[in-house]
XYZ file of C-alpha atoms in Angstrom:
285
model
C 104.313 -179.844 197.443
C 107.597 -178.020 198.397
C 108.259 -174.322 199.503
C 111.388 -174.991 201.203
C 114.028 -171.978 200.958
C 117.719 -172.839 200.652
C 119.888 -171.247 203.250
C 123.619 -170.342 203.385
C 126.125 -171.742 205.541
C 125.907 -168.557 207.621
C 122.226 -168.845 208.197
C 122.419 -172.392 208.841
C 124.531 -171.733 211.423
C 123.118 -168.786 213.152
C 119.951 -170.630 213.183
C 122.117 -173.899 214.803
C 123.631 -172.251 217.807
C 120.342 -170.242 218.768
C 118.634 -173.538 219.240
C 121.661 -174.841 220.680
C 121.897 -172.096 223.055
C 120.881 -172.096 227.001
C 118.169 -171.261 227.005
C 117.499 -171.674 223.274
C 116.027 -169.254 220.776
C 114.927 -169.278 217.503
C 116.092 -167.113 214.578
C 113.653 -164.096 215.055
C 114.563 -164.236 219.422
C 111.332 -165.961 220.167
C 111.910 -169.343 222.976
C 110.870 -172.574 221.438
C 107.163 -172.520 222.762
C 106.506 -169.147 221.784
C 103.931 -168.633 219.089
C 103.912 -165.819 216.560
C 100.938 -163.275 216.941
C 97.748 -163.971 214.420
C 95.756 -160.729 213.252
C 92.787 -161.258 211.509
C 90.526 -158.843 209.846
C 86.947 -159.260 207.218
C 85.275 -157.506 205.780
C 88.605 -156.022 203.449
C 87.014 -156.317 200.054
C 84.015 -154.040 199.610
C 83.240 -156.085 196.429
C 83.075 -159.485 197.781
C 80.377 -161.633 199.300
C 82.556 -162.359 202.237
C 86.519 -161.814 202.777
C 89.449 -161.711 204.934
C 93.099 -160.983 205.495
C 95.366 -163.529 208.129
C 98.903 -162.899 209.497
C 101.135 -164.471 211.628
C 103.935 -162.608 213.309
C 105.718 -159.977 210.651
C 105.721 -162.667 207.872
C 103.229 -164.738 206.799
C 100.126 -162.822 205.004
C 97.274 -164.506 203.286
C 93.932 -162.692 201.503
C 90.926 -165.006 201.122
C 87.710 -163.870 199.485
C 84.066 -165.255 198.614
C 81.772 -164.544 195.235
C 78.612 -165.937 194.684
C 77.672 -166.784 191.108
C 74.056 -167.833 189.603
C 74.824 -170.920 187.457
C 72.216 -172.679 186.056
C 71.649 -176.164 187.044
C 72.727 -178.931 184.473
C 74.941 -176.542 182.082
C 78.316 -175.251 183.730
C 81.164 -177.665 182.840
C 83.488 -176.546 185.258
C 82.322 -179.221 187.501
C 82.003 -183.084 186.239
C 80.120 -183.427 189.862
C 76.552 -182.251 189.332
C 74.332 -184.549 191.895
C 74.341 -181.473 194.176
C 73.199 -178.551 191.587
C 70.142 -178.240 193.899
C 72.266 -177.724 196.663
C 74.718 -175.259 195.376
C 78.572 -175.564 194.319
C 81.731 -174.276 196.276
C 85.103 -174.085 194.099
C 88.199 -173.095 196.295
C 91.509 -171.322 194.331
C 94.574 -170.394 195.225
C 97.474 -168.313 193.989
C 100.612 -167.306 195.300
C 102.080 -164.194 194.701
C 105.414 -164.807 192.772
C 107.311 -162.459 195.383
C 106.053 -165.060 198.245
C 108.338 -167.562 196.341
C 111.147 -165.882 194.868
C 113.088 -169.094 194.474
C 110.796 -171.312 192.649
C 110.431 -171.203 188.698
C 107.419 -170.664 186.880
C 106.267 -174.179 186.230
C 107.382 -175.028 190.579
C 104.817 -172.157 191.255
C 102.451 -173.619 189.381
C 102.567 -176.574 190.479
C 102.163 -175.327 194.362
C 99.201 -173.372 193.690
C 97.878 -176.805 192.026
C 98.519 -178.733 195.146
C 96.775 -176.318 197.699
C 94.414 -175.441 195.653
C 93.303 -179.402 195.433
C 93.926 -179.892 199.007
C 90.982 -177.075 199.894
C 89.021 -177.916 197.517
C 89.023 -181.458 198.841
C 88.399 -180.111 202.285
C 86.110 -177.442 201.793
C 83.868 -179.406 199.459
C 83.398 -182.337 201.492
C 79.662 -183.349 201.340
C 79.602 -183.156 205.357
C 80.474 -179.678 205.294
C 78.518 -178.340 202.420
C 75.970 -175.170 203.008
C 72.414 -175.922 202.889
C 71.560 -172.909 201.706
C 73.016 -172.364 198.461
C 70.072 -173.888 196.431
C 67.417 -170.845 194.533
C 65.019 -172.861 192.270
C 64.861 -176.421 192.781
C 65.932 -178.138 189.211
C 66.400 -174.925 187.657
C 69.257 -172.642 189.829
C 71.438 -172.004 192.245
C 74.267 -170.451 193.820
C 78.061 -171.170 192.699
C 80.485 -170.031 195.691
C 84.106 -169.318 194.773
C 86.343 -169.509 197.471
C 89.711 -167.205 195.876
C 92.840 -167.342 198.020
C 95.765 -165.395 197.617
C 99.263 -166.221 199.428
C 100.914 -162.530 199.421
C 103.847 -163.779 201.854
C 105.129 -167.110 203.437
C 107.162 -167.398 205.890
C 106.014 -170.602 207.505
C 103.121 -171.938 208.807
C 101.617 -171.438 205.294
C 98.974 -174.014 205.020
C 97.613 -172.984 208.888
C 97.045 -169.324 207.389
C 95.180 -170.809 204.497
C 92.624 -172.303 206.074
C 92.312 -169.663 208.689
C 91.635 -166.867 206.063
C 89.353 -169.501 204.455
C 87.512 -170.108 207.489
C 87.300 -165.998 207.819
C 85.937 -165.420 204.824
C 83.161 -167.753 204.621
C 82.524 -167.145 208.138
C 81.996 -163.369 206.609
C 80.211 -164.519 203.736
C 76.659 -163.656 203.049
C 73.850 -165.760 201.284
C 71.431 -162.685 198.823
C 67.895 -164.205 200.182
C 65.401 -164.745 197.311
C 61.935 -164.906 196.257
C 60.726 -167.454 193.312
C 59.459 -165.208 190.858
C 56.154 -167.048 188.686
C 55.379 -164.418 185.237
C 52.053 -163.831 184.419
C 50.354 -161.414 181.614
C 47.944 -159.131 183.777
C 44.011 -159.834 183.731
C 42.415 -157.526 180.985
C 39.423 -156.052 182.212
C 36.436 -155.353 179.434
C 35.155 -152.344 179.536
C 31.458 -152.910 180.217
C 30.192 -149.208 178.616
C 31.705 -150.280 175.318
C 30.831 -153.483 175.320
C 27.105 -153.593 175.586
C 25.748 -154.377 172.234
C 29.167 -155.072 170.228
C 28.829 -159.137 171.214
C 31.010 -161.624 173.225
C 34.070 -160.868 173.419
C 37.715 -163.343 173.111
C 37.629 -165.272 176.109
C 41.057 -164.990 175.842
C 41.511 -161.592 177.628
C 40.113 -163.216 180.489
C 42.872 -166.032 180.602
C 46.349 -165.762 182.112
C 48.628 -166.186 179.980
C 52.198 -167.744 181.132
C 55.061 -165.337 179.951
C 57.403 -168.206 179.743
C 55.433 -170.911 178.242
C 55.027 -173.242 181.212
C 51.776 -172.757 182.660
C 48.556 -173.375 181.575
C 47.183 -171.147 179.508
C 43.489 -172.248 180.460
C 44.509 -171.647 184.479
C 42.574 -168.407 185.771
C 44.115 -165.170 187.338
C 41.996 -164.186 190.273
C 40.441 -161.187 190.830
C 42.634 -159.512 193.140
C 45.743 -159.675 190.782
C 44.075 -157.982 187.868
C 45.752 -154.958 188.751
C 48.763 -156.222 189.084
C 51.693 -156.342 186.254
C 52.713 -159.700 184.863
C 56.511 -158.585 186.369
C 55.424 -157.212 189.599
C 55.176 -159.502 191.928
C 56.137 -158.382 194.972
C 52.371 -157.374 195.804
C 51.418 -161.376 194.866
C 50.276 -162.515 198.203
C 49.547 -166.269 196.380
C 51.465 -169.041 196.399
C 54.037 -169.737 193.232
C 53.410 -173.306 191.912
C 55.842 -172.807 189.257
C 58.913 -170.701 189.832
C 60.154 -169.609 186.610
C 62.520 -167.316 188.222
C 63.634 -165.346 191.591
C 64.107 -162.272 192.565
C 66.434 -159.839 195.494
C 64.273 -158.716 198.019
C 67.336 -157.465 199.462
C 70.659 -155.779 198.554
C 72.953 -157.828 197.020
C 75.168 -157.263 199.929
C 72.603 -158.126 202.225
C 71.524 -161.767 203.013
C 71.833 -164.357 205.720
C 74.993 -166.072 206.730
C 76.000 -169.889 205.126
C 74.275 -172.604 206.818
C 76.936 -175.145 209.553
C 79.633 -172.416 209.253
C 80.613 -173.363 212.619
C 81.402 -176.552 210.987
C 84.442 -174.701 208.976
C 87.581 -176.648 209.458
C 90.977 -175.091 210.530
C 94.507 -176.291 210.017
C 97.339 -176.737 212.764
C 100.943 -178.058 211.120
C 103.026 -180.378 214.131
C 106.954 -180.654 213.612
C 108.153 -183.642 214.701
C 111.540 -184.646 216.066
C 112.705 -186.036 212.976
C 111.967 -182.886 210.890
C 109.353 -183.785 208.728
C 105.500 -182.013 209.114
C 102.529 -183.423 209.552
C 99.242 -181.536 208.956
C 95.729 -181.648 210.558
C 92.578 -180.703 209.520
C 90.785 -179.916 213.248
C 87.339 -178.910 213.559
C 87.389 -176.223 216.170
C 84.147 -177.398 217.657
């Protein structure tokens, strides 16, 4: 994974005898131990689940942002991995804007917006860190985060912003609650004027009747949910034995926030003496 910008001999230089200089500075007149300033803002995309937007100093800009997706469990193929279906998915993503990287070809792009993108995603999907919360229907459904970053500018200290804006916007990111949702066909009631005298009537109005097939046809609807609609069941004060489906009782903006999001890692990048970088994943706990 390499980003690095080729300089002239000019800028070489200039950079040379400001370090070189007593006391020393760096290109842009901060000292050596000076650190660039970090604004952070969420909340900047109306449409997402969670978002945010990182910069450092008057360079470096990053955009991360969170959508939820109902997959069902057993049939998405995005993801070979499906022991944790029940527990939800997170897929991380990033892209770099092309003016970010002005000197790199097509295929060098793409090949650094391969390697971050597999280095979060290998973070941020680290059973340890996983949500508890992103299961709906045990067996049946759940929630699919994506995790979309976009580099807009880099001018160092790229792979800190990352995980800063990633940390943002899942810190921003709110779980839709739901309800398990159990169809039934409404009780018919007989009309007892108009049925004196005409015989016994089907025992099968009397029956609930499953609208998806999976429960038992012989299984009674009590007395109190006659009235009730086989798709309304937010007056259903019973307990659902089979969820079939689930429902918003909320907004779909509305919700509760991911489970261990203190747990959200962030990155700090060390330069060493002998130029090369080292990076660390640090929990900030």
């Amino acid at each position: 994974m390499s980003s690095m910008i080729s300089l002239s001999k000019s800028e070489k230089s200039y950079i040379r005898s400001g370090i070189l200089s007593n006391p020393p500075s760096r290109a842009d007149g901060r000292s050596l131990h000076d650190f660039r300033n970090i604004a952070l803002e969420t909340g900047v995309a109306s449409l997402a689940n969670g978002s945010a937007r990182v910069s450092i100093g008057r360079g470096t800009e990053v955009i991360a942002a969170t959508k939820l997706e109902v997959v069902e469990i057993g049939t998405d193929d995005d993801d070979n991995d499906n022991d944790n279906d029940d527990q939800g998915r997170i897929v991380c993503s990033v892209s770099c804007s092309p003016s970010a990287y002005p000197h790199l070809t097509s295929p060098q792009l793409e090949d650094l917006q391969s390697d971050l993108t597999t280095l979060l995603h290998t973070t941020l999907s680290h059973p340890t860190l996983h949500p508890k919360n992103l299961g709906i229907i045990k067996g049946r459904k759940s929630w699919k985060l994506h995790l979309d970053v976009l580099v807009l500018v880099d001018s160092g200290n790229i792979l800190d912003t990352i995980f800063l804006a990633s940390r943002a916007a899942l810190w921003d990111t709110k779980v839709p609650r739901t309800r398990a949702v159990e169809y039934r066909a409404p009780h018919t009631q007989a009309n007892s004027s108009s049925s004196k005298g005409k015989g016994k009537q089907s025992s099968n109005t009397d029956s609930a009747m499953d609208v998806d097939g999976d429960v038992d046809p012989e299984e009674k609807v009590e007395e109190k949910d006659a009235i009730q609609s086989g798709f309304d069941t937010r007056a259903l004060n019973r307990k659902i034995n089979r969820a079939l489906d689930f429902e918003l009782p909320d907004y779909w903006d509305e919700g509760e926030v991911l489970d261990g999001r203190g747990n959200w890692p962030v990155g700090i990048t060390i330069n060493l003496v002998s130029s090369r970088s080292s990076f660390l994943i640090l929990n900030p706990n």
